[in-house]
mmCIF file of C-alpha atoms in Angstrom:
data_model
loop_
_atom_site.group_PDB
_atom_site.id
_atom_site.type_symbol
_atom_site.label_atom_id
_atom_site.label_comp_id
_atom_site.label_asym_id
_atom_site.label_seq_id
_atom_site.Cartn_x
_atom_site.Cartn_y
_atom_site.Cartn_z
ATOM 1 C CA ASP X 4 -12.552 -6.363 -16.296
ATOM 2 C CA THR X 5 -10.693 -6.683 -13.032
ATOM 3 C CA ALA X 6 -7.238 -5.105 -13.252
ATOM 4 C CA VAL X 7 -5.548 -6.984 -10.405
ATOM 5 C CA SER X 8 -7.278 -10.118 -9.208
ATOM 6 C CA GLN X 9 -6.425 -12.279 -6.229
ATOM 7 C CA THR X 10 -7.717 -15.673 -5.249
ATOM 8 C CA PRO X 11 -8.980 -16.766 -2.879
ATOM 9 C CA LYS X 12 -10.687 -13.802 -1.229
ATOM 10 C CA TYR X 13 -10.846 -15.609 2.098
ATOM 11 C CA LEU X 14 -8.549 -18.343 3.372
ATOM 12 C CA VAL X 15 -9.117 -20.087 6.689
ATOM 13 C CA THR X 16 -6.650 -22.780 7.634
ATOM 14 C CA GLN X 17 -4.851 -24.388 10.519
ATOM 15 C CA MET X 18 -1.451 -23.632 11.933
ATOM 16 C CA GLY X 19 1.320 -25.596 10.258
ATOM 17 C CA ASN X 20 -0.379 -25.884 6.883
ATOM 18 C CA ASP X 21 1.054 -24.667 3.573
ATOM 19 C CA LYS X 22 -1.059 -22.400 1.404
ATOM 20 C CA SER X 23 -0.838 -20.297 -1.743
ATOM 21 C CA ILE X 24 -2.472 -17.088 -2.880
ATOM 22 C CA LYS X 25 -2.678 -16.325 -6.585
ATOM 23 C CA CYS X 26 -2.412 -12.914 -8.188
ATOM 24 C CA GLU X 27 -2.919 -11.915 -11.795
ATOM 25 C CA GLN X 28 -2.875 -8.503 -13.450
ATOM 26 C CA ASN X 29 -4.189 -7.692 -16.926
ATOM 27 C CA LEU X 30 -2.755 -4.170 -17.078
ATOM 28 C CA GLY X 31 0.448 -5.102 -18.866
ATOM 29 C CA HIS X 32 2.466 -3.830 -15.929
ATOM 30 C CA ASP X 33 6.112 -4.741 -15.443
ATOM 31 C CA THR X 34 6.232 -4.681 -11.656
ATOM 32 C CA MET X 35 4.232 -6.611 -9.077
ATOM 33 C CA TYR X 36 4.169 -6.508 -5.280
ATOM 34 C CA TRP X 37 2.907 -8.320 -2.229
ATOM 35 C CA TYR X 38 1.861 -6.428 0.912
ATOM 36 C CA LYS X 39 0.710 -7.596 4.320
ATOM 37 C CA GLN X 40 -1.823 -5.511 6.235
ATOM 38 C CA ASP X 41 -2.239 -6.464 9.877
ATOM 39 C CA SER X 42 -5.114 -5.804 12.247
ATOM 40 C CA LYS X 43 -3.745 -2.335 13.001
ATOM 41 C CA LYS X 44 -3.958 -1.487 9.295
ATOM 42 C CA PHE X 45 -0.192 -1.216 8.944
ATOM 43 C CA LEU X 46 0.603 -1.833 5.254
ATOM 44 C CA LYS X 47 3.972 -3.540 4.912
ATOM 45 C CA ILE X 48 5.799 -4.363 1.695
ATOM 46 C CA MET X 49 6.860 -7.983 1.480
ATOM 47 C CA PHE X 50 8.175 -8.404 -2.046
ATOM 48 C CA SER X 51 8.511 -6.508 -5.268
ATOM 49 C CA TYR X 52 9.244 -8.188 -8.589
ATOM 50 C CA ASN X 53 10.473 -6.267 -11.600
ATOM 51 C CA ASN X 54 12.067 -7.672 -14.743
ATOM 52 C CA LYS X 55 12.818 -10.959 -13.042
ATOM 53 C CA GLU X 56 14.492 -9.165 -10.159
ATOM 54 C CA LEU X 57 13.036 -10.049 -6.808
ATOM 55 C CA ILE X 58 13.439 -7.614 -3.950
ATOM 56 C CA ILE X 59 12.692 -9.046 -0.571
ATOM 57 C CA ASN X 60 11.923 -7.070 2.527
ATOM 58 C CA GLU X 61 14.489 -8.396 4.976
ATOM 59 C CA THR X 62 11.931 -8.723 7.746
ATOM 60 C CA VAL X 63 9.860 -11.286 5.839
ATOM 61 C CA PRO X 64 10.364 -14.861 7.102
ATOM 62 C CA ASN X 65 11.681 -17.303 4.526
ATOM 63 C CA ARG X 66 8.484 -19.323 4.952
ATOM 64 C CA PHE X 67 7.062 -16.832 2.465
ATOM 65 C CA SER X 68 8.108 -17.194 -1.137
ATOM 66 C CA PRO X 69 6.814 -15.455 -4.270
ATOM 67 C CA LYS X 70 6.654 -17.285 -7.565
ATOM 68 C CA SER X 71 6.255 -15.551 -10.899
ATOM 69 C CA PRO X 72 5.490 -17.880 -13.818
ATOM 70 C CA ASP X 73 5.191 -14.868 -16.127
ATOM 71 C CA LYS X 74 4.975 -11.096 -16.045
ATOM 72 C CA ALA X 75 1.237 -11.107 -15.374
ATOM 73 C CA HIS X 76 1.341 -13.375 -12.331
ATOM 74 C CA LEU X 77 2.951 -13.239 -8.924
ATOM 75 C CA ASN X 78 1.796 -15.937 -6.552
ATOM 76 C CA LEU X 79 2.563 -16.107 -2.854
ATOM 77 C CA HIS X 80 3.406 -19.400 -1.161
ATOM 78 C CA ILE X 81 3.426 -19.681 2.594
ATOM 79 C CA ASN X 82 4.839 -22.686 4.404
ATOM 80 C CA SER X 83 4.192 -23.785 7.983
ATOM 81 C CA LEU X 84 1.593 -21.128 8.698
ATOM 82 C CA GLU X 85 1.700 -19.456 12.102
ATOM 83 C CA LEU X 86 -0.896 -17.547 14.083
ATOM 84 C CA GLY X 87 0.939 -14.293 13.400
ATOM 85 C CA ASP X 88 0.439 -14.753 9.672
ATOM 86 C CA SER X 89 -3.232 -13.856 10.047
ATOM 87 C CA ALA X 90 -3.709 -10.671 8.044
ATOM 88 C CA VAL X 91 -4.993 -9.306 4.769
ATOM 89 C CA TYR X 92 -2.533 -9.846 1.924
ATOM 90 C CA PHE X 93 -2.659 -7.450 -1.013
ATOM 91 C CA CYS X 94 -1.169 -7.933 -4.409
ATOM 92 C CA ALA X 95 -0.417 -4.822 -6.461
ATOM 93 C CA SER X 96 1.123 -3.909 -9.781
ATOM 94 C CA SER X 97 2.559 -0.831 -11.437
ATOM 95 C CA GLN X 98 3.828 0.068 -14.898
ATOM 96 C CA ALA X 99 7.300 0.492 -13.486
ATOM 97 C CA LEU X 100 8.990 1.149 -10.207
ATOM 98 C CA ALA X 101 7.889 4.420 -8.558
ATOM 99 C CA GLN X 102 4.685 4.486 -10.592
ATOM 100 C CA PRO X 103 1.096 4.372 -9.266
ATOM 101 C CA GLN X 104 0.233 0.992 -7.870
ATOM 102 C CA HIS X 105 -3.039 -0.803 -8.543
ATOM 103 C CA PHE X 106 -4.102 -3.078 -5.718
ATOM 104 C CA GLY X 107 -6.110 -6.268 -5.770
ATOM 105 C CA ASP X 108 -9.052 -6.673 -3.411
ATOM 106 C CA GLY X 109 -6.978 -8.556 -0.870
ATOM 107 C CA THR X 110 -6.982 -12.052 0.603
ATOM 108 C CA ARG X 111 -8.034 -12.335 4.220
ATOM 109 C CA LEU X 112 -5.990 -15.119 5.791
ATOM 110 C CA SER X 113 -7.124 -16.490 9.124
ATOM 111 C CA ILE X 114 -5.089 -19.073 11.010
ATOM 112 C CA LEU X 115 -6.902 -21.275 13.500
ATOM 113 C CA GLN C 27 12.084 3.034 9.046
ATOM 114 C CA GLN C 28 8.502 3.955 8.296
ATOM 115 C CA PRO C 29 7.368 7.557 7.846
ATOM 116 C CA VAL C 30 5.301 9.151 10.594
ATOM 117 C CA GLN C 31 1.811 10.341 9.780
ATOM 118 C CA SER C 32 -0.172 12.855 11.776
ATOM 119 C CA PRO C 33 -2.794 13.065 12.958
ATOM 120 C CA GLN C 34 -3.650 9.414 13.532
ATOM 121 C CA ALA C 35 -7.328 10.175 13.180
ATOM 122 C CA VAL C 36 -9.495 13.152 12.336
ATOM 123 C CA ILE C 37 -13.247 13.711 12.314
ATOM 124 C CA LEU C 38 -14.730 16.436 10.150
ATOM 125 C CA ARG C 39 -18.069 17.801 9.127
ATOM 126 C CA GLU C 40 -18.867 17.859 5.443
ATOM 127 C CA GLY C 41 -17.413 20.984 3.889
ATOM 128 C CA GLU C 42 -14.540 21.356 6.357
ATOM 129 C CA ASP C 43 -10.857 21.198 5.460
ATOM 130 C CA ALA C 44 -8.187 18.794 6.680
ATOM 131 C CA VAL C 45 -4.420 18.428 6.463
ATOM 132 C CA ILE C 46 -2.563 15.149 6.818
ATOM 133 C CA ASN C 47 1.170 15.209 7.326
ATOM 134 C CA CYS C 48 3.822 12.649 6.493
ATOM 135 C CA SER C 49 7.380 13.049 7.719
ATOM 136 C CA SER C 50 10.529 10.997 7.646
ATOM 137 C CA SER C 51 13.793 10.952 9.548
ATOM 138 C CA LYS C 52 15.529 9.948 6.311
ATOM 139 C CA ALA C 53 15.787 11.761 3.016
ATOM 140 C CA LEU C 54 12.715 11.345 0.833
ATOM 141 C CA TYR C 55 13.033 10.768 -2.888
ATOM 142 C CA SER C 56 9.342 10.574 -3.624
ATOM 143 C CA VAL C 57 6.033 10.439 -1.775
ATOM 144 C CA HIS C 58 2.958 8.482 -2.799
ATOM 145 C CA TRP C 59 -0.508 9.012 -1.342
ATOM 146 C CA TYR C 60 -3.240 6.357 -1.199
ATOM 147 C CA ARG C 61 -6.717 6.176 0.282
ATOM 148 C CA GLN C 62 -8.269 2.982 1.607
ATOM 149 C CA LYS C 63 -11.944 2.683 2.438
ATOM 150 C CA HIS C 64 -13.003 0.143 5.024
ATOM 151 C CA GLY C 65 -12.841 -3.393 3.670
ATOM 152 C CA GLU C 66 -11.456 -2.273 0.320
ATOM 153 C CA ALA C 67 -8.100 -2.051 -1.407
ATOM 154 C CA PRO C 68 -5.913 1.056 -1.248
ATOM 155 C CA VAL C 69 -6.472 3.411 -4.175
ATOM 156 C CA PHE C 70 -3.794 5.644 -5.635
ATOM 157 C CA LEU C 71 -4.243 9.416 -5.218
ATOM 158 C CA MET C 72 -0.999 11.038 -6.349
ATOM 159 C CA ILE C 73 2.792 10.882 -6.488
ATOM 160 C CA LEU C 74 5.176 13.724 -5.768
ATOM 161 C CA LEU C 75 8.590 13.177 -7.247
ATOM 162 C CA LYS C 76 10.481 16.359 -6.632
ATOM 163 C CA GLY C 77 11.044 18.605 -3.709
ATOM 164 C CA GLY C 78 8.771 21.616 -3.919
ATOM 165 C CA GLU C 79 6.340 19.787 -6.144
ATOM 166 C CA GLN C 80 2.665 20.321 -5.582
ATOM 167 C CA LYS C 81 -0.154 18.408 -7.157
ATOM 168 C CA GLY C 82 -3.881 18.497 -6.980
ATOM 169 C CA HIS C 83 -6.949 16.771 -8.206
ATOM 170 C CA GLU C 84 -10.223 18.542 -7.665
ATOM 171 C CA LYS C 85 -10.252 19.359 -3.980
ATOM 172 C CA ILE C 86 -7.405 17.093 -2.873
ATOM 173 C CA SER C 87 -3.868 18.389 -3.223
ATOM 174 C CA ALA C 88 -0.430 17.642 -1.824
ATOM 175 C CA SER C 89 2.937 19.238 -1.363
ATOM 176 C CA PHE C 90 6.418 17.819 -0.903
ATOM 177 C CA ASN C 91 9.072 19.653 1.062
ATOM 178 C CA GLU C 92 12.281 17.808 0.324
ATOM 179 C CA LYS C 93 14.404 19.784 2.769
ATOM 180 C CA LYS C 94 12.042 19.212 5.654
ATOM 181 C CA GLN C 95 11.612 15.591 4.571
ATOM 182 C CA GLN C 96 7.869 15.838 4.695
ATOM 183 C CA SER C 97 4.734 15.871 2.597
ATOM 184 C CA SER C 98 1.259 17.142 3.344
ATOM 185 C CA LEU C 99 -2.096 16.149 1.886
ATOM 186 C CA TYR C 100 -4.772 18.844 1.799
ATOM 187 C CA LEU C 101 -8.460 17.996 1.603
ATOM 188 C CA THR C 102 -10.603 21.017 0.881
ATOM 189 C CA ALA C 103 -14.356 21.211 1.469
ATOM 190 C CA SER C 104 -14.486 17.560 2.513
ATOM 191 C CA GLN C 105 -17.150 15.317 1.063
ATOM 192 C CA LEU C 106 -18.611 12.192 2.633
ATOM 193 C CA SER C 107 -16.768 10.144 0.024
ATOM 194 C CA TYR C 108 -13.431 11.340 1.414
ATOM 195 C CA SER C 109 -13.819 9.113 4.470
ATOM 196 C CA GLY C 110 -11.192 6.415 4.722
ATOM 197 C CA THR C 111 -7.638 5.798 5.826
ATOM 198 C CA TYR C 112 -4.952 7.806 4.065
ATOM 199 C CA PHE C 113 -1.482 6.363 3.690
ATOM 200 C CA CYS C 114 1.693 8.008 2.565
ATOM 201 C CA GLY C 115 4.297 5.770 1.001
ATOM 202 C CA THR C 116 7.855 6.859 0.719
ATOM 203 C CA ASP C 117 10.842 5.805 -1.295
ATOM 204 C CA LEU C 118 13.676 5.997 1.161
ATOM 205 C CA SER C 119 16.387 4.452 -0.961
ATOM 206 C CA GLY C 120 16.154 6.475 -4.099
ATOM 207 C CA SER C 121 16.030 3.270 -6.090
ATOM 208 C CA ALA C 122 12.229 3.406 -6.247
ATOM 209 C CA ARG C 123 12.165 -0.317 -5.658
ATOM 210 C CA GLN C 124 9.955 -0.383 -2.606
ATOM 211 C CA LEU C 125 7.621 1.887 -0.771
ATOM 212 C CA THR C 126 7.526 2.125 2.985
ATOM 213 C CA PHE C 127 4.079 3.158 4.145
ATOM 214 C CA GLY C 128 3.167 5.204 7.179
ATOM 215 C CA SER C 129 0.704 3.887 9.740
ATOM 216 C CA GLY C 130 -2.187 5.743 8.160
ATOM 217 C CA THR C 131 -4.558 8.569 9.088
ATOM 218 C CA GLN C 132 -8.195 7.649 9.559
ATOM 219 C CA LEU C 133 -10.428 10.401 8.213
ATOM 220 C CA THR C 134 -14.136 10.416 8.987
ATOM 221 C CA VAL C 135 -16.412 12.945 7.332
ATOM 222 C CA LEU C 136 -19.793 13.384 8.972
ATOM 223 C CA PRO C 137 -22.873 14.917 7.347
#
């Protein structure tokens, strides 16, 4: 059974479109995260969500918004996609803050 | 401000040792280490929560020097499977709410 699953695995779309990436974890964890990894492999935290508290990295544009329908899901919505949004997006979860994080396989987003 | 990792890249022969360093200009409350193989997700290695703490798993160990604001990852008798990019993640706020990752160290182990 996959612990943290993301869909889709690949997403190719045009500039200006709106897209969503889904993330689900079956580990019973309380905290979920979204990371962006660019072409230089830099892994940057975007959001963390714990007990209905959302912590946003201040450098993330407000075109990005996480939505958590329940504790096991944290989806990422992106509006008005730009070329610079091309990257691999990883979802992760942990039992609690400061605990080991389990990552999904990533979603490779390519903007044409 | 992200932690600084050194070296950026290292190439080893199987059986050799390596050290990867992670340092911060701010106080560190904890250090997390992850390894990412090409095209895969990062995988957790270990967390160090207290200054002076050392941890190890088989031939990979780490230390955390709180006063020097740095952590080091030690890979002993490297195996081919150790190849990948190693990231340190640090909790700079003490709230443990978010990790700030370093830029990574690419380790290549050759036969």
